Amino acid sequence: MDDLFADVLDANARFAAAGHEVAASGVARRSLAIVTCIDSRIDPLAVFGLEPGDAKILRNAGARVTNDVERGLALAAASLGVTRIAVVQHTDCKLTAASDADLIAAVGKATGRPIDGFDPLAIADQPAALAADVGRLLASPLLPAGTVVAGFLYDLHSGVVSTMVEPVLTG
Ligand SMILES: [Zn+2]
């Protein structure tokens, strides 16, 4: 089974042999956390002019604010220097192209099992979903007062990031 990962392990051997810089700590140098989608076409560091060490990157399908995203952001804000949070959805997102029912059916078909209690978090309306997710963070008891949260849409093709939810401070 090892050869199933040979391509990436071979690449890693070259990476490790070449040497690389490591930031002195895991504190986010730019005080920034980015929540974005797992879409493999998104390179968050390149999109925002960042380098390793600059920001916390949290990714999930659709860039949704879930319990685990809230957990990561709470820890990053408490201990890893994060004071600004960008929630970044993108154009042509798979989660905007299907309903929750479609996605539940797709998982059921792929597994051959009945699917129960699974919420795919499909996005019917991106501005509304961004506003709701930013609002959830603004209301989170796990984030310190004074954390800045905003919502953005990244256009995969033009590369442009547009502000969809203006930055607001947690109270
Ligand atoms: Zn996506």
PDB file of C-alpha atoms and ligand atoms in Angstrom:
ATOM      1  CA  MET A   1       0.000   0.000   0.000  1.00  0.00           C
ATOM      2  CA  ASP A   2       3.007   2.287   0.504  1.00  0.00           C
ATOM      3  CA  ASP A   3       3.195   3.049  -3.176  1.00  0.00           C
ATOM      4  CA  LEU A   4      -0.216   4.691  -3.002  1.00  0.00           C
ATOM      5  CA  PHE A   5       1.529   7.638  -1.351  1.00  0.00           C
ATOM      6  CA  ALA A   6       4.852   7.324  -3.146  1.00  0.00           C
ATOM      7  CA  ASP A   7       4.356  10.496  -5.165  1.00  0.00           C
ATOM      8  CA  VAL A   8       3.913  12.702  -2.133  1.00  0.00           C
ATOM      9  CA  LEU A   9       6.521  10.925  -0.002  1.00  0.00           C
ATOM     10  CA  ASP A  10       9.073  11.208  -2.804  1.00  0.00           C
ATOM     11  CA  ALA A  11       8.308  14.900  -3.077  1.00  0.00           C
ATOM     12  CA  ASN A  12       8.653  15.219   0.688  1.00  0.00           C
ATOM     13  CA  ALA A  13      12.089  13.622   0.626  1.00  0.00           C
ATOM     14  CA  ARG A  14      13.196  16.315  -1.824  1.00  0.00           C
ATOM     15  CA  PHE A  15      11.542  19.012   0.297  1.00  0.00           C
ATOM     16  CA  ALA A  16      13.248  17.855   3.486  1.00  0.00           C
ATOM     17  CA  ALA A  17      16.611  17.507   1.756  1.00  0.00           C
ATOM     18  CA  ALA A  18      16.406  21.045   0.385  1.00  0.00           C
ATOM     19  CA  GLY A  19      16.024  22.565   3.879  1.00  0.00           C
ATOM     20  CA  HIS A  20      13.509  25.232   4.835  1.00  0.00           C
ATOM     21  CA  GLU A  21      12.962  28.061   7.295  1.00  0.00           C
ATOM     22  CA  VAL A  22      10.639  27.493  10.259  1.00  0.00           C
ATOM     23  CA  ALA A  23       9.044  30.369  12.175  1.00  0.00           C
ATOM     24  CA  ALA A  24      10.255  30.597  15.763  1.00  0.00           C
ATOM     25  CA  SER A  25       6.819  29.798  17.181  1.00  0.00           C
ATOM     26  CA  GLY A  26       3.305  28.833  16.167  1.00  0.00           C
ATOM     27  CA  VAL A  27       2.017  32.319  16.989  1.00  0.00           C
ATOM     28  CA  ALA A  28       0.421  33.826  13.859  1.00  0.00           C
ATOM     29  CA  ARG A  29       2.843  36.613  12.845  1.00  0.00           C
ATOM     30  CA  ARG A  30       0.091  38.556  11.071  1.00  0.00           C
ATOM     31  CA  SER A  31      -2.437  37.951  13.890  1.00  0.00           C
ATOM     32  CA  LEU A  32      -4.681  36.464  11.226  1.00  0.00           C
ATOM     33  CA  ALA A  33      -6.875  33.387  10.879  1.00  0.00           C
ATOM     34  CA  ILE A  34      -8.467  32.424   7.572  1.00  0.00           C
ATOM     35  CA  VAL A  35     -11.415  30.052   7.352  1.00  0.00           C
ATOM     36  CA  THR A  36     -11.719  28.777   3.805  1.00  0.00           C
ATOM     37  CA  CYS A  37     -12.918  25.870   1.684  1.00  0.00           C
ATOM     38  CA  ILE A  38     -11.160  22.579   0.961  1.00  0.00           C
ATOM     39  CA  ASP A  39     -11.432  23.281  -2.784  1.00  0.00           C
ATOM     40  CA  SER A  40      -8.063  22.162  -4.146  1.00  0.00           C
ATOM     41  CA  ARG A  41      -7.870  25.193  -6.431  1.00  0.00           C
ATOM     42  CA  ILE A  42      -7.432  27.575  -3.482  1.00  0.00           C
ATOM     43  CA  ASP A  43      -3.921  28.448  -2.285  1.00  0.00           C
ATOM     44  CA  PRO A  44      -4.719  30.644   0.745  1.00  0.00           C
ATOM     45  CA  LEU A  45      -1.138  31.745   1.365  1.00  0.00           C
ATOM     46  CA  ALA A  46      -0.699  32.902  -2.228  1.00  0.00           C
ATOM     47  CA  VAL A  47      -4.133  34.539  -2.395  1.00  0.00           C
ATOM     48  CA  PHE A  48      -3.394  36.742   0.607  1.00  0.00           C
ATOM     49  CA  GLY A  49       0.353  37.270   0.162  1.00  0.00           C
ATOM     50  CA  LEU A  50       1.211  35.179   3.201  1.00  0.00           C
ATOM     51  CA  GLU A  51       4.071  32.903   4.159  1.00  0.00           C
ATOM     52  CA  PRO A  52       4.131  29.930   6.533  1.00  0.00           C
ATOM     53  CA  GLY A  53       4.103  31.361  10.059  1.00  0.00           C
ATOM     54  CA  ASP A  54       1.867  34.320   9.172  1.00  0.00           C
ATOM     55  CA  ALA A  55      -1.637  32.949   9.706  1.00  0.00           C
ATOM     56  CA  LYS A  56      -3.803  30.113  10.949  1.00  0.00           C
ATOM     57  CA  ILE A  57      -5.611  28.416   8.077  1.00  0.00           C
ATOM     58  CA  LEU A  58      -8.778  26.459   8.885  1.00  0.00           C
ATOM     59  CA  ARG A  59     -10.389  24.609   6.002  1.00  0.00           C
ATOM     60  CA  ASN A  60     -13.545  22.623   5.548  1.00  0.00           C
ATOM     61  CA  ALA A  61     -16.079  21.986   2.804  1.00  0.00           C
ATOM     62  CA  GLY A  62     -17.690  25.333   2.040  1.00  0.00           C
ATOM     63  CA  ALA A  63     -15.659  27.379   4.574  1.00  0.00           C
ATOM     64  CA  ARG A  64     -18.485  26.993   7.078  1.00  0.00           C
ATOM     65  CA  VAL A  65     -18.202  28.012  10.729  1.00  0.00           C
ATOM     66  CA  THR A  66     -18.693  24.708  12.514  1.00  0.00           C
ATOM     67  CA  ASN A  67     -18.073  23.644  16.099  1.00  0.00           C
ATOM     68  CA  ASP A  68     -14.571  22.558  15.180  1.00  0.00           C
ATOM     69  CA  VAL A  69     -13.779  25.830  13.404  1.00  0.00           C
ATOM     70  CA  GLU A  70     -14.981  27.676  16.492  1.00  0.00           C
ATOM     71  CA  ARG A  71     -12.763  25.420  18.626  1.00  0.00           C
ATOM     72  CA  GLY A  72      -9.682  26.150  16.521  1.00  0.00           C
ATOM     73  CA  LEU A  73     -10.350  29.880  16.457  1.00  0.00           C
ATOM     74  CA  ALA A  74     -10.923  29.985  20.225  1.00  0.00           C
ATOM     75  CA  LEU A  75      -7.575  28.314  20.859  1.00  0.00           C
ATOM     76  CA  ALA A  76      -5.827  30.459  18.241  1.00  0.00           C
ATOM     77  CA  ALA A  77      -7.255  33.651  19.771  1.00  0.00           C
ATOM     78  CA  ALA A  78      -6.404  32.602  23.324  1.00  0.00           C
ATOM     79  CA  SER A  79      -2.881  31.333  22.733  1.00  0.00           C
ATOM     80  CA  LEU A  80      -1.620  31.869  19.203  1.00  0.00           C
ATOM     81  CA  GLY A  81      -1.933  35.588  18.600  1.00  0.00           C
ATOM     82  CA  VAL A  82      -5.035  35.649  16.414  1.00  0.00           C
ATOM     83  CA  THR A  83      -7.000  38.918  16.590  1.00  0.00           C
ATOM     84  CA  ARG A  84      -8.507  38.986  13.066  1.00  0.00           C
ATOM     85  CA  ILE A  85     -10.603  36.320  11.390  1.00  0.00           C
ATOM     86  CA  ALA A  86     -11.439  36.223   7.678  1.00  0.00           C
ATOM     87  CA  VAL A  87     -14.180  33.815   6.591  1.00  0.00           C
ATOM     88  CA  VAL A  88     -13.538  33.240   2.883  1.00  0.00           C
ATOM     89  CA  GLN A  89     -16.021  31.443   0.648  1.00  0.00           C
ATOM     90  CA  HIS A  90     -15.349  31.197  -3.090  1.00  0.00           C
ATOM     91  CA  THR A  91     -17.024  31.176  -6.479  1.00  0.00           C
ATOM     92  CA  ASP A  92     -17.926  27.864  -8.121  1.00  0.00           C
ATOM     93  CA  CYS A  93     -18.076  26.107  -4.730  1.00  0.00           C
ATOM     94  CA  LYS A  94     -19.522  22.590  -4.881  1.00  0.00           C
ATOM     95  CA  LEU A  95     -21.599  23.334  -1.797  1.00  0.00           C
ATOM     96  CA  THR A  96     -23.484  26.026  -3.710  1.00  0.00           C
ATOM     97  CA  ALA A  97     -24.377  23.629  -6.525  1.00  0.00           C
ATOM     98  CA  ALA A  98     -26.373  21.075  -4.546  1.00  0.00           C
ATOM     99  CA  SER A  99     -28.908  20.914  -1.758  1.00  0.00           C
ATOM    100  CA  ASP A 100     -28.370  19.194   1.571  1.00  0.00           C
ATOM    101  CA  ALA A 101     -30.666  16.409   0.329  1.00  0.00           C
ATOM    102  CA  ASP A 102     -28.564  15.969  -2.838  1.00  0.00           C
ATOM    103  CA  LEU A 103     -25.353  15.779  -0.816  1.00  0.00           C
ATOM    104  CA  ILE A 104     -26.802  13.335   1.714  1.00  0.00           C
ATOM    105  CA  ALA A 105     -27.946  11.183  -1.207  1.00  0.00           C
ATOM    106  CA  ALA A 106     -24.457  11.366  -2.763  1.00  0.00           C
ATOM    107  CA  VAL A 107     -22.799  10.198   0.459  1.00  0.00           C
ATOM    108  CA  GLY A 108     -25.383   7.432   0.801  1.00  0.00           C
ATOM    109  CA  LYS A 109     -24.710   6.310  -2.763  1.00  0.00           C
ATOM    110  CA  ALA A 110     -20.924   6.384  -2.284  1.00  0.00           C
ATOM    111  CA  THR A 111     -21.041   4.357   0.920  1.00  0.00           C
ATOM    112  CA  GLY A 112     -23.967   2.110   0.108  1.00  0.00           C
ATOM    113  CA  ARG A 113     -25.325   2.833   3.586  1.00  0.00           C
ATOM    114  CA  PRO A 114     -28.292   4.815   4.821  1.00  0.00           C
ATOM    115  CA  ILE A 115     -27.075   8.214   6.043  1.00  0.00           C
ATOM    116  CA  ASP A 116     -28.501   9.581   9.262  1.00  0.00           C
ATOM    117  CA  GLY A 117     -27.606  12.683  11.231  1.00  0.00           C
ATOM    118  CA  PHE A 118     -25.217  14.099   8.619  1.00  0.00           C
ATOM    119  CA  ASP A 119     -25.427  17.810   7.843  1.00  0.00           C
ATOM    120  CA  PRO A 120     -23.501  18.691   4.656  1.00  0.00           C
ATOM    121  CA  LEU A 121     -24.054  22.450   5.244  1.00  0.00           C
ATOM    122  CA  ALA A 122     -24.986  23.165   1.637  1.00  0.00           C
ATOM    123  CA  ILE A 123     -24.987  26.846   0.695  1.00  0.00           C
ATOM    124  CA  ALA A 124     -28.159  28.083  -0.981  1.00  0.00           C
ATOM    125  CA  ASP A 125     -27.215  31.770  -0.692  1.00  0.00           C
ATOM    126  CA  GLN A 126     -23.555  32.705  -0.251  1.00  0.00           C
ATOM    127  CA  PRO A 127     -24.034  36.249   1.109  1.00  0.00           C
ATOM    128  CA  ALA A 128     -26.566  34.917   3.625  1.00  0.00           C
ATOM    129  CA  ALA A 129     -24.344  31.999   4.643  1.00  0.00           C
ATOM    130  CA  LEU A 130     -21.356  34.314   5.082  1.00  0.00           C
ATOM    131  CA  ALA A 131     -23.405  36.735   7.160  1.00  0.00           C
ATOM    132  CA  ALA A 132     -24.694  33.883   9.323  1.00  0.00           C
ATOM    133  CA  ASP A 133     -21.223  32.396   9.823  1.00  0.00           C
ATOM    134  CA  VAL A 134     -19.637  35.773  10.661  1.00  0.00           C
ATOM    135  CA  GLY A 135     -22.561  36.419  12.998  1.00  0.00           C
ATOM    136  CA  ARG A 136     -21.963  33.111  14.739  1.00  0.00           C
ATOM    137  CA  LEU A 137     -18.346  34.100  15.437  1.00  0.00           C
ATOM    138  CA  LEU A 138     -19.342  37.574  16.612  1.00  0.00           C
ATOM    139  CA  ALA A 139     -21.720  35.931  19.082  1.00  0.00           C
ATOM    140  CA  SER A 140     -19.265  33.245  20.165  1.00  0.00           C
ATOM    141  CA  PRO A 141     -18.546  33.158  23.897  1.00  0.00           C
ATOM    142  CA  LEU A 142     -15.206  31.528  23.032  1.00  0.00           C
ATOM    143  CA  LEU A 143     -13.661  34.572  21.298  1.00  0.00           C
ATOM    144  CA  PRO A 144     -12.172  37.457  23.280  1.00  0.00           C
ATOM    145  CA  ALA A 145     -13.752  40.921  22.980  1.00  0.00           C
ATOM    146  CA  GLY A 146     -12.024  42.986  20.307  1.00  0.00           C
ATOM    147  CA  THR A 147     -11.514  40.176  17.803  1.00  0.00           C
ATOM    148  CA  VAL A 148     -12.236  41.418  14.264  1.00  0.00           C
ATOM    149  CA  VAL A 149     -14.353  39.191  12.027  1.00  0.00           C
ATOM    150  CA  ALA A 150     -15.240  39.734   8.355  1.00  0.00           C
ATOM    151  CA  GLY A 151     -16.628  37.758   5.420  1.00  0.00           C
ATOM    152  CA  PHE A 152     -15.158  37.575   1.914  1.00  0.00           C
ATOM    153  CA  LEU A 153     -15.762  35.946  -1.457  1.00  0.00           C
ATOM    154  CA  TYR A 154     -12.744  34.769  -3.468  1.00  0.00           C
ATOM    155  CA  ASP A 155     -13.248  34.657  -7.232  1.00  0.00           C
ATOM    156  CA  LEU A 156     -11.322  31.588  -8.376  1.00  0.00           C
ATOM    157  CA  HIS A 157     -10.896  32.889 -11.889  1.00  0.00           C
ATOM    158  CA  SER A 158     -10.074  36.576 -11.444  1.00  0.00           C
ATOM    159  CA  GLY A 159      -8.254  35.974  -8.152  1.00  0.00           C
ATOM    160  CA  VAL A 160     -10.084  38.936  -6.623  1.00  0.00           C
ATOM    161  CA  VAL A 161     -11.267  38.769  -3.014  1.00  0.00           C
ATOM    162  CA  SER A 162     -14.364  40.915  -2.354  1.00  0.00           C
ATOM    163  CA  THR A 163     -15.580  42.021   1.062  1.00  0.00           C
ATOM    164  CA  MET A 164     -19.077  40.619   1.621  1.00  0.00           C
ATOM    165  CA  VAL A 165     -19.423  41.216   5.357  1.00  0.00           C
ATOM    166  CA  GLU A 166     -17.634  44.326   6.637  1.00  0.00           C
ATOM    167  CA  PRO A 167     -15.247  43.808   9.569  1.00  0.00           C
ATOM    168  CA  VAL A 168     -16.938  43.925  12.966  1.00  0.00           C
ATOM    169  CA  LEU A 169     -15.378  43.685  16.436  1.00  0.00           C
ATOM    170  CA  THR A 170     -16.600  41.050  18.857  1.00  0.00           C
ATOM    171  CA  GLY A 171     -18.069  42.665  21.925  1.00  0.00           C
TER     172      GLY A 171
HETATM  173 ZN    ZN B   1     -15.789  25.232  -1.969  1.00  0.00          ZN
END
